[in-house]
């Protein structure tokens, strides 16, 4: 009989994937990562070149330094709370992120977030490949007079794919804890030291911003990065020993790195007087301020872990769509797709960077309300245990159909997000504006975007799903939530 304290054993919604490497519930004996291991992993994943670029955007888009640091602190805390909670569910249940949504949205309903997750992870993989290859090419040209973006793209792709094929436990124990995380931390500390002691901090602190970006919109931009890991966090925390230490490691590990490198990016723009905040521009500034290209090389090596996580989790999500997909084949396919995107970005780099801010906001508009639905369902309705809904005959409905009301709550949160901060391609933003201001004659954007978008979208999805679920549970006794006994299995 499966016990509530160890629900990964005998998941009725997971039987079809239990034997798949990297996909099925992790047996208790294989949950070997401690809270320290998890903290190292998420601290490492929270720092990198792309995080610095986003921190730089806060200043470039109009914030002064004190306001930027306030937005970084508030947004990091708000983003890390849901990250830690989903990680807690993953460590308790021992299953990947997309599988957590099966009892919430139904098995078929979980295919939609799986597809969206694959799309966003291919996007992140492509961005990571692009940034690493661009900086590596820049370094080789400056140091050796040799330039070949395409060669470096191949080297980066092969290295990151090899890490993804190794799996999380090996990467954490053999790579991060022995070498990668400590090198990255040392490099980050050195860059921080050089930036702080080469700048007039008093002058930077008092320098006014241009006022182009509101505080709450800046908070949304900061929230976007930790929130983008929500569908992935359980993929790694399922290998952790159940308990509070893994949850604390997730929260404080990611919080530390996110605040550090967001703030470092903002400081770097001001200290170096950067006008070009593309990866190439930031790379130049780091090379000058940090005392050479060796530091940038070490930072570049540390960036491989983000790409590893993107590739690995995209492969796991693809297996939620079909249990017949071999894990290794999925890893290679995702890497190839990332190379394809990095190729396009390499051909049109200006378009690539211009799209980065909108890409982050678009991710938030999808995954913030999705988390609102999940936290209401798992922590409020199901009371911390992943249990499939069953019909009157004892059959798991999550296996047979899509859960409509949770999907409606998710959609409602997405609509509120887009109404508050319309984001995406220009044709999409134009269509959203026509619907609200033209057809519905509603104020657009909602409250002039002054309230941001993440908190209204989360609250809408959370409250709507919690309210509807409680009403349905009270009015339809046949939709009882119960864990199957050994005889039912």
CSV table of C-alpha atoms in Angstrom, one decimal, residues 98-469:
chain,number,residue,atom,x,y,z
A,98,UNK,CA,4.8,17.9,-15.8
A,99,UNK,CA,3.6,14.8,-14.0
A,100,UNK,CA,2.6,17.0,-11.0
A,101,UNK,CA,0.0,18.6,-13.3
A,102,UNK,CA,-1.7,15.3,-14.2
A,103,UNK,CA,-4.1,15.1,-11.3
A,104,UNK,CA,-4.7,18.9,-11.6
A,105,UNK,CA,-5.3,19.2,-15.3
A,106,UNK,CA,-5.9,15.6,-16.2
A,107,UNK,CA,-3.4,13.4,-18.1
A,108,UNK,CA,-4.4,14.9,-21.4
A,109,UNK,CA,-4.6,18.4,-19.9
A,110,UNK,CA,-1.0,18.1,-18.8
A,111,UNK,CA,0.1,17.8,-22.4
A,112,UNK,CA,-0.5,21.6,-22.9
A,113,UNK,CA,1.9,22.7,-20.2
A,114,UNK,CA,4.3,20.0,-21.4
A,115,UNK,CA,4.3,21.4,-24.9
A,116,UNK,CA,4.6,25.0,-23.6
A,117,UNK,CA,7.5,23.9,-21.4
A,118,UNK,CA,9.3,22.2,-24.3
A,119,UNK,CA,8.9,25.4,-26.4
A,120,UNK,CA,10.2,27.7,-23.6
A,121,UNK,CA,13.1,25.3,-22.9
A,122,UNK,CA,14.1,25.1,-26.5
A,123,UNK,CA,14.0,28.9,-26.5
A,124,UNK,CA,16.2,29.0,-23.4
A,125,UNK,CA,18.6,26.4,-24.8
A,126,UNK,CA,18.9,28.4,-28.0
A,127,UNK,CA,19.5,31.6,-26.1
A,128,UNK,CA,22.1,29.9,-23.9
A,129,UNK,CA,23.9,28.4,-26.9
A,130,UNK,CA,23.8,31.8,-28.6
A,131,UNK,CA,25.3,33.7,-25.7
A,132,UNK,CA,28.0,31.1,-24.9
A,133,UNK,CA,29.0,30.8,-28.5
A,134,UNK,CA,29.0,34.5,-29.1
A,135,UNK,CA,31.2,35.2,-26.1
A,136,UNK,CA,33.5,32.3,-26.8
A,137,UNK,CA,34.0,33.5,-30.4
A,138,UNK,CA,34.7,37.0,-29.1
A,139,UNK,CA,37.3,35.6,-26.7
A,140,UNK,CA,39.1,33.5,-29.4
A,141,UNK,CA,39.2,36.5,-31.7
A,142,UNK,CA,40.7,38.8,-29.1
A,143,UNK,CA,43.2,36.3,-27.8
A,144,UNK,CA,44.2,34.2,-30.8
A,145,UNK,CA,42.9,36.2,-33.8
A,146,UNK,CA,40.6,33.3,-34.7
A,147,UNK,CA,36.8,33.8,-35.2
A,148,UNK,CA,34.2,31.1,-35.9
A,149,UNK,CA,30.8,31.4,-34.2
A,150,UNK,CA,29.7,28.2,-35.8
A,151,UNK,CA,32.6,26.1,-34.5
A,152,UNK,CA,32.0,27.4,-30.9
A,153,UNK,CA,28.3,26.7,-31.3
A,154,UNK,CA,29.2,23.1,-32.1
A,155,UNK,CA,31.5,22.8,-29.1
A,156,UNK,CA,29.0,24.4,-26.7
A,157,UNK,CA,26.2,22.1,-28.0
A,158,UNK,CA,28.2,18.9,-27.6
A,159,UNK,CA,29.4,19.8,-24.1
A,160,UNK,CA,25.9,20.7,-22.8
A,161,UNK,CA,24.3,17.7,-24.4
A,162,UNK,CA,26.9,15.4,-22.7
A,163,UNK,CA,25.9,16.9,-19.3
A,164,UNK,CA,22.2,16.4,-20.0
A,165,UNK,CA,22.9,12.8,-20.9
A,166,UNK,CA,24.7,12.3,-17.5
A,167,UNK,CA,21.6,13.2,-15.4
A,168,UNK,CA,21.1,15.5,-12.4
A,169,UNK,CA,22.7,13.4,-9.6
A,170,UNK,CA,26.0,12.9,-11.5
A,171,UNK,CA,26.1,16.6,-12.6
A,172,UNK,CA,25.5,17.8,-9.0
A,173,UNK,CA,27.9,15.4,-7.3
A,174,UNK,CA,30.6,15.0,-9.9
A,175,UNK,CA,30.6,18.4,-11.6
A,176,UNK,CA,29.0,21.2,-9.5
A,177,UNK,CA,30.2,20.3,-6.0
A,178,UNK,CA,33.7,19.3,-7.1
A,179,UNK,CA,34.4,22.1,-9.6
A,180,UNK,CA,31.7,24.0,-11.4
A,181,UNK,CA,29.8,25.8,-8.6
A,182,UNK,CA,33.0,26.8,-6.8
A,183,UNK,CA,34.7,28.2,-9.9
A,184,UNK,CA,31.5,30.2,-10.7
A,185,UNK,CA,31.2,31.5,-7.2
A,186,UNK,CA,34.9,32.6,-7.1
A,187,UNK,CA,34.6,34.3,-10.5
A,188,UNK,CA,31.4,36.1,-9.4
A,189,UNK,CA,33.1,37.3,-6.2
A,190,UNK,CA,36.1,38.6,-8.2
A,191,UNK,CA,33.8,40.4,-10.7
A,192,UNK,CA,31.8,41.9,-7.8
A,193,UNK,CA,35.0,43.1,-6.1
A,194,UNK,CA,36.3,44.7,-9.2
A,195,UNK,CA,33.0,46.4,-10.1
A,196,UNK,CA,32.5,47.8,-6.5
A,197,UNK,CA,36.1,49.1,-6.2
A,198,UNK,CA,36.3,50.6,-9.6
A,199,UNK,CA,33.2,52.7,-9.4
A,200,UNK,CA,32.1,55.7,-7.4
A,201,UNK,CA,29.2,54.1,-5.5
A,202,UNK,CA,28.0,57.3,-4.0
A,203,UNK,CA,27.6,58.9,-7.5
A,204,UNK,CA,26.0,55.7,-8.9
A,205,UNK,CA,23.5,55.6,-6.0
A,206,UNK,CA,22.4,59.2,-6.4
A,207,UNK,CA,22.2,59.1,-10.2
A,208,UNK,CA,18.6,59.6,-11.3
A,209,UNK,CA,16.9,57.1,-13.7
A,210,UNK,CA,15.0,58.1,-16.8
A,211,UNK,CA,11.7,56.8,-15.4
A,212,UNK,CA,10.8,54.6,-18.3
A,213,UNK,CA,10.0,51.5,-16.2
A,214,UNK,CA,7.7,51.3,-13.2
A,215,UNK,CA,8.7,49.5,-10.0
A,216,UNK,CA,6.1,46.8,-10.3
A,217,UNK,CA,6.9,46.1,-14.0
A,218,UNK,CA,10.5,45.8,-12.9
A,219,UNK,CA,9.5,43.3,-10.2
A,220,UNK,CA,7.7,41.4,-13.0
A,221,UNK,CA,10.9,41.2,-15.0
A,222,UNK,CA,12.8,39.9,-12.0
A,223,UNK,CA,10.1,37.4,-11.1
A,224,UNK,CA,10.3,36.0,-14.7
A,225,UNK,CA,13.5,34.1,-14.2
A,226,UNK,CA,12.7,32.1,-11.0
A,227,UNK,CA,9.2,31.6,-12.4
A,228,UNK,CA,10.6,30.2,-15.6
A,229,UNK,CA,12.1,27.3,-13.5
A,230,UNK,CA,8.7,26.4,-12.0
A,231,UNK,CA,8.0,23.6,-14.5
A,232,UNK,CA,11.6,22.3,-14.1
A,233,UNK,CA,12.2,22.4,-10.3
A,234,UNK,CA,10.5,19.1,-9.5
A,235,UNK,CA,12.6,17.4,-12.3
A,236,UNK,CA,15.6,17.8,-10.0
A,237,UNK,CA,14.1,18.0,-6.5
A,238,UNK,CA,12.5,14.6,-6.9
A,239,UNK,CA,16.0,13.2,-6.4
A,240,UNK,CA,16.2,15.0,-3.0
A,241,UNK,CA,15.6,13.4,0.3
A,242,UNK,CA,12.1,14.4,1.5
A,243,UNK,CA,12.2,17.1,4.2
A,244,UNK,CA,12.4,20.8,4.8
A,245,UNK,CA,16.2,21.0,4.0
A,246,UNK,CA,15.6,20.6,0.2
A,247,UNK,CA,12.9,23.2,0.2
A,248,UNK,CA,15.2,25.6,2.1
A,249,UNK,CA,18.1,24.8,-0.2
A,250,UNK,CA,15.9,25.6,-3.2
A,251,UNK,CA,14.6,28.9,-1.8
A,252,UNK,CA,17.8,30.3,-0.3
A,253,UNK,CA,20.1,28.9,-3.0
A,254,UNK,CA,18.2,30.5,-5.9
A,255,UNK,CA,17.5,33.7,-3.9
A,256,UNK,CA,21.2,34.3,-3.2
A,257,UNK,CA,22.3,33.9,-6.8
A,258,UNK,CA,19.4,35.8,-8.3
A,259,UNK,CA,19.8,38.8,-6.1
A,260,UNK,CA,23.6,38.7,-6.6
A,261,UNK,CA,23.7,38.5,-10.4
A,262,UNK,CA,20.7,40.7,-11.1
A,263,UNK,CA,22.3,43.4,-8.9
A,264,UNK,CA,25.7,42.8,-10.5
A,265,UNK,CA,24.2,43.4,-13.9
A,266,UNK,CA,22.7,46.7,-12.9
A,267,UNK,CA,26.0,47.8,-11.3
A,268,UNK,CA,28.0,46.8,-14.3
A,269,UNK,CA,25.9,49.0,-16.6
A,270,UNK,CA,26.4,52.0,-14.4
A,271,UNK,CA,30.0,51.4,-13.5
A,272,UNK,CA,31.2,50.8,-17.0
A,273,UNK,CA,28.9,53.3,-18.6
A,274,UNK,CA,27.6,50.7,-21.0
A,275,UNK,CA,25.5,51.6,-23.9
A,276,UNK,CA,25.6,48.2,-25.5
A,277,UNK,CA,24.0,45.6,-23.1
A,278,UNK,CA,24.1,42.8,-25.6
A,279,UNK,CA,26.1,39.7,-24.6
A,280,UNK,CA,29.1,41.0,-26.6
A,281,UNK,CA,28.9,44.4,-24.9
A,282,UNK,CA,28.7,42.9,-21.4
A,283,UNK,CA,31.5,40.5,-22.3
A,284,UNK,CA,33.7,43.4,-23.2
A,285,UNK,CA,32.9,45.2,-20.0
A,286,UNK,CA,33.6,42.1,-17.9
A,287,UNK,CA,36.9,41.5,-19.6
A,288,UNK,CA,38.0,45.1,-18.9
A,289,UNK,CA,36.7,45.5,-15.3
A,290,UNK,CA,37.5,42.0,-14.1
A,291,UNK,CA,41.0,42.0,-15.3
A,292,UNK,CA,41.1,39.7,-18.3
A,293,UNK,CA,39.4,37.1,-20.5
A,294,UNK,CA,40.3,34.2,-18.2
A,295,UNK,CA,37.6,35.4,-15.8
A,296,UNK,CA,35.0,35.6,-18.6
A,297,UNK,CA,36.1,32.1,-19.7
A,298,UNK,CA,35.4,30.7,-16.3
A,299,UNK,CA,32.0,32.5,-16.2
A,300,UNK,CA,31.3,31.0,-19.6
A,301,UNK,CA,32.0,27.5,-18.4
A,302,UNK,CA,29.6,28.0,-15.5
A,303,UNK,CA,26.8,28.9,-18.0
A,304,UNK,CA,26.8,25.3,-19.3
A,305,UNK,CA,24.7,24.2,-16.3
A,306,UNK,CA,21.7,26.3,-17.3
A,307,UNK,CA,21.8,24.8,-20.8
A,308,UNK,CA,22.1,21.3,-19.2
A,309,UNK,CA,19.0,21.9,-17.1
A,310,UNK,CA,17.0,23.2,-20.1
A,311,UNK,CA,17.9,20.2,-22.3
A,312,UNK,CA,17.3,17.6,-19.6
A,313,UNK,CA,13.9,18.9,-18.5
A,314,UNK,CA,12.7,19.4,-22.0
A,315,UNK,CA,13.4,15.8,-22.7
A,316,UNK,CA,11.6,14.7,-19.5
A,317,UNK,CA,8.6,16.9,-20.5
A,318,UNK,CA,8.5,15.2,-23.9
A,319,UNK,CA,8.2,11.8,-22.2
A,320,UNK,CA,5.0,13.1,-20.5
A,321,UNK,CA,3.6,13.4,-24.0
A,322,UNK,CA,4.5,9.9,-25.0
A,323,UNK,CA,6.0,7.2,-22.8
A,324,UNK,CA,7.6,5.6,-25.9
A,325,UNK,CA,10.1,8.4,-26.4
A,326,UNK,CA,13.6,7.3,-25.3
A,327,UNK,CA,15.2,9.7,-22.9
A,328,UNK,CA,18.5,9.9,-24.6
A,329,UNK,CA,16.9,10.4,-28.0
A,330,UNK,CA,14.8,13.2,-26.6
A,331,UNK,CA,17.9,14.9,-25.1
A,332,UNK,CA,19.7,14.9,-28.5
A,333,UNK,CA,16.6,16.1,-30.3
A,334,UNK,CA,16.2,19.1,-27.9
A,335,UNK,CA,19.8,20.0,-28.3
A,336,UNK,CA,19.5,19.9,-32.1
A,337,UNK,CA,16.5,22.2,-31.9
A,338,UNK,CA,18.5,24.6,-29.6
A,339,UNK,CA,21.3,24.6,-32.2
A,340,UNK,CA,18.8,25.5,-34.8
A,341,UNK,CA,17.5,28.5,-32.8
A,342,UNK,CA,21.0,29.6,-31.9
A,343,UNK,CA,21.8,29.5,-35.7
A,344,UNK,CA,18.9,31.9,-36.4
A,345,UNK,CA,20.0,34.2,-33.5
A,346,UNK,CA,23.6,34.2,-34.8
A,347,UNK,CA,22.4,35.3,-38.2
A,348,UNK,CA,20.2,38.1,-36.7
A,349,UNK,CA,21.7,39.1,-33.3
A,350,UNK,CA,20.0,42.5,-33.1
A,351,UNK,CA,16.6,40.9,-33.4
A,352,UNK,CA,17.6,38.3,-30.8
A,353,UNK,CA,18.4,40.7,-28.1
A,354,UNK,CA,15.5,43.0,-28.8
A,355,UNK,CA,13.2,40.0,-28.3
A,356,UNK,CA,14.7,39.0,-25.0
A,357,UNK,CA,12.6,41.3,-22.7
A,358,UNK,CA,9.4,40.2,-24.3
A,359,UNK,CA,10.4,36.6,-24.1
A,360,UNK,CA,10.7,36.8,-20.4
A,361,UNK,CA,7.4,38.6,-19.9
A,362,UNK,CA,5.7,36.1,-22.2
A,363,UNK,CA,7.0,33.2,-20.0
A,364,UNK,CA,5.6,34.9,-16.9
A,365,UNK,CA,2.2,35.3,-18.5
A,366,UNK,CA,1.9,31.6,-19.0
A,367,UNK,CA,3.6,30.1,-16.0
A,368,UNK,CA,2.6,32.5,-13.2
A,369,UNK,CA,-1.2,31.6,-13.4
A,370,UNK,CA,-0.4,28.0,-14.0
A,371,UNK,CA,1.4,27.9,-10.7
A,372,UNK,CA,-1.5,29.7,-9.1
A,373,UNK,CA,-3.7,26.8,-10.1
A,374,UNK,CA,-1.2,24.2,-8.9
A,375,UNK,CA,-0.6,25.7,-5.5
A,376,UNK,CA,-4.3,26.0,-4.9
A,377,UNK,CA,-4.9,22.4,-6.0
A,378,UNK,CA,-2.0,20.7,-4.2
A,379,UNK,CA,-1.6,22.7,-1.1
A,380,UNK,CA,-5.2,23.8,-0.4
A,381,UNK,CA,-7.5,21.3,-2.1
A,382,UNK,CA,-5.5,18.1,-2.0
A,383,UNK,CA,-3.7,19.0,1.2
A,384,UNK,CA,-0.1,18.3,0.3
A,385,UNK,CA,-0.6,14.8,-1.3
A,386,UNK,CA,-0.8,14.2,-5.0
A,387,UNK,CA,-3.9,12.1,-5.4
A,388,UNK,CA,-5.8,11.5,-8.6
A,389,UNK,CA,-9.5,12.3,-8.7
A,390,UNK,CA,-11.7,9.2,-9.0
A,391,UNK,CA,-15.2,8.7,-10.3
A,392,UNK,CA,-17.8,6.6,-8.5
A,393,UNK,CA,-16.4,3.4,-9.9
A,394,UNK,CA,-13.0,4.0,-8.5
A,395,UNK,CA,-11.4,4.8,-11.9
A,396,UNK,CA,-8.9,7.6,-12.0
A,397,UNK,CA,-10.4,10.4,-14.0
A,398,UNK,CA,-7.0,12.0,-14.5
A,399,UNK,CA,-6.2,9.1,-16.8
A,400,UNK,CA,-9.3,9.5,-18.9
A,401,UNK,CA,-10.1,13.2,-19.4
A,402,UNK,CA,-9.0,16.8,-19.2
A,403,UNK,CA,-10.0,18.7,-16.0
A,404,UNK,CA,-11.9,21.6,-17.5
A,405,UNK,CA,-12.2,24.0,-14.5
A,406,UNK,CA,-8.5,24.2,-13.6
A,407,UNK,CA,-7.8,24.9,-17.3
A,408,UNK,CA,-10.3,27.7,-17.2
A,409,UNK,CA,-8.7,29.2,-14.1
A,410,UNK,CA,-5.3,29.0,-15.8
A,411,UNK,CA,-6.7,30.7,-18.9
A,412,UNK,CA,-8.3,33.4,-16.7
A,413,UNK,CA,-5.0,34.2,-15.1
A,414,UNK,CA,-3.3,34.4,-18.5
A,415,UNK,CA,-5.9,36.8,-19.7
A,416,UNK,CA,-5.4,39.0,-16.6
A,417,UNK,CA,-1.7,39.0,-17.2
A,418,UNK,CA,-2.0,40.0,-20.8
A,419,UNK,CA,-4.6,42.6,-20.0
A,420,UNK,CA,-2.2,44.1,-17.4
A,421,UNK,CA,1.0,43.9,-19.4
A,422,UNK,CA,0.4,42.8,-23.0
A,423,UNK,CA,3.5,41.1,-24.2
A,424,UNK,CA,4.6,39.0,-27.1
A,425,UNK,CA,5.0,39.5,-30.9
A,426,UNK,CA,3.6,42.8,-32.2
A,427,UNK,CA,0.7,41.1,-33.9
A,428,UNK,CA,-0.3,39.5,-30.6
A,429,UNK,CA,-0.1,42.7,-28.6
A,430,UNK,CA,-2.2,44.5,-31.3
A,431,UNK,CA,-4.8,41.7,-31.2
A,432,UNK,CA,-5.0,41.9,-27.3
A,433,UNK,CA,-5.5,45.7,-27.5
A,434,UNK,CA,-8.2,45.3,-30.1
A,435,UNK,CA,-10.1,42.8,-28.0
A,436,UNK,CA,-10.0,44.9,-24.7
A,437,UNK,CA,-10.1,48.5,-25.9
A,438,UNK,CA,-12.0,47.9,-29.1
A,439,UNK,CA,-14.5,45.1,-28.7
A,440,UNK,CA,-14.9,45.2,-24.9
A,441,UNK,CA,-14.4,48.9,-24.5
A,442,UNK,CA,-12.4,48.2,-21.4
A,443,UNK,CA,-9.5,50.3,-20.0
A,444,UNK,CA,-6.3,49.1,-21.6
A,445,UNK,CA,-3.9,48.2,-20.2
A,446,UNK,CA,-5.5,47.3,-16.9
A,447,UNK,CA,-4.8,50.1,-14.3
A,448,UNK,CA,-2.3,51.5,-16.7
A,449,UNK,CA,0.0,48.5,-15.9
A,450,UNK,CA,0.7,50.2,-12.5
A,451,UNK,CA,-0.1,47.1,-10.6
A,452,UNK,CA,2.2,44.9,-12.6
A,453,UNK,CA,0.9,41.6,-13.9
A,454,UNK,CA,2.4,38.7,-12.0
A,455,UNK,CA,0.5,39.2,-8.7
A,456,UNK,CA,-2.9,39.9,-10.3
A,457,UNK,CA,-2.5,36.9,-12.6
A,458,UNK,CA,-1.5,34.6,-9.8
A,459,UNK,CA,-4.3,35.7,-7.5
A,460,UNK,CA,-6.9,35.3,-10.2
A,461,UNK,CA,-5.9,31.7,-11.1
A,462,UNK,CA,-5.4,30.7,-7.4
A,463,UNK,CA,-8.7,32.1,-6.1
A,464,UNK,CA,-10.8,31.0,-9.0
A,465,UNK,CA,-9.6,27.4,-8.9
A,466,UNK,CA,-9.8,27.2,-5.1
A,467,UNK,CA,-13.3,28.5,-5.1
A,468,UNK,CA,-14.7,26.4,-7.9
A,469,UNK,CA,-13.0,23.2,-6.7
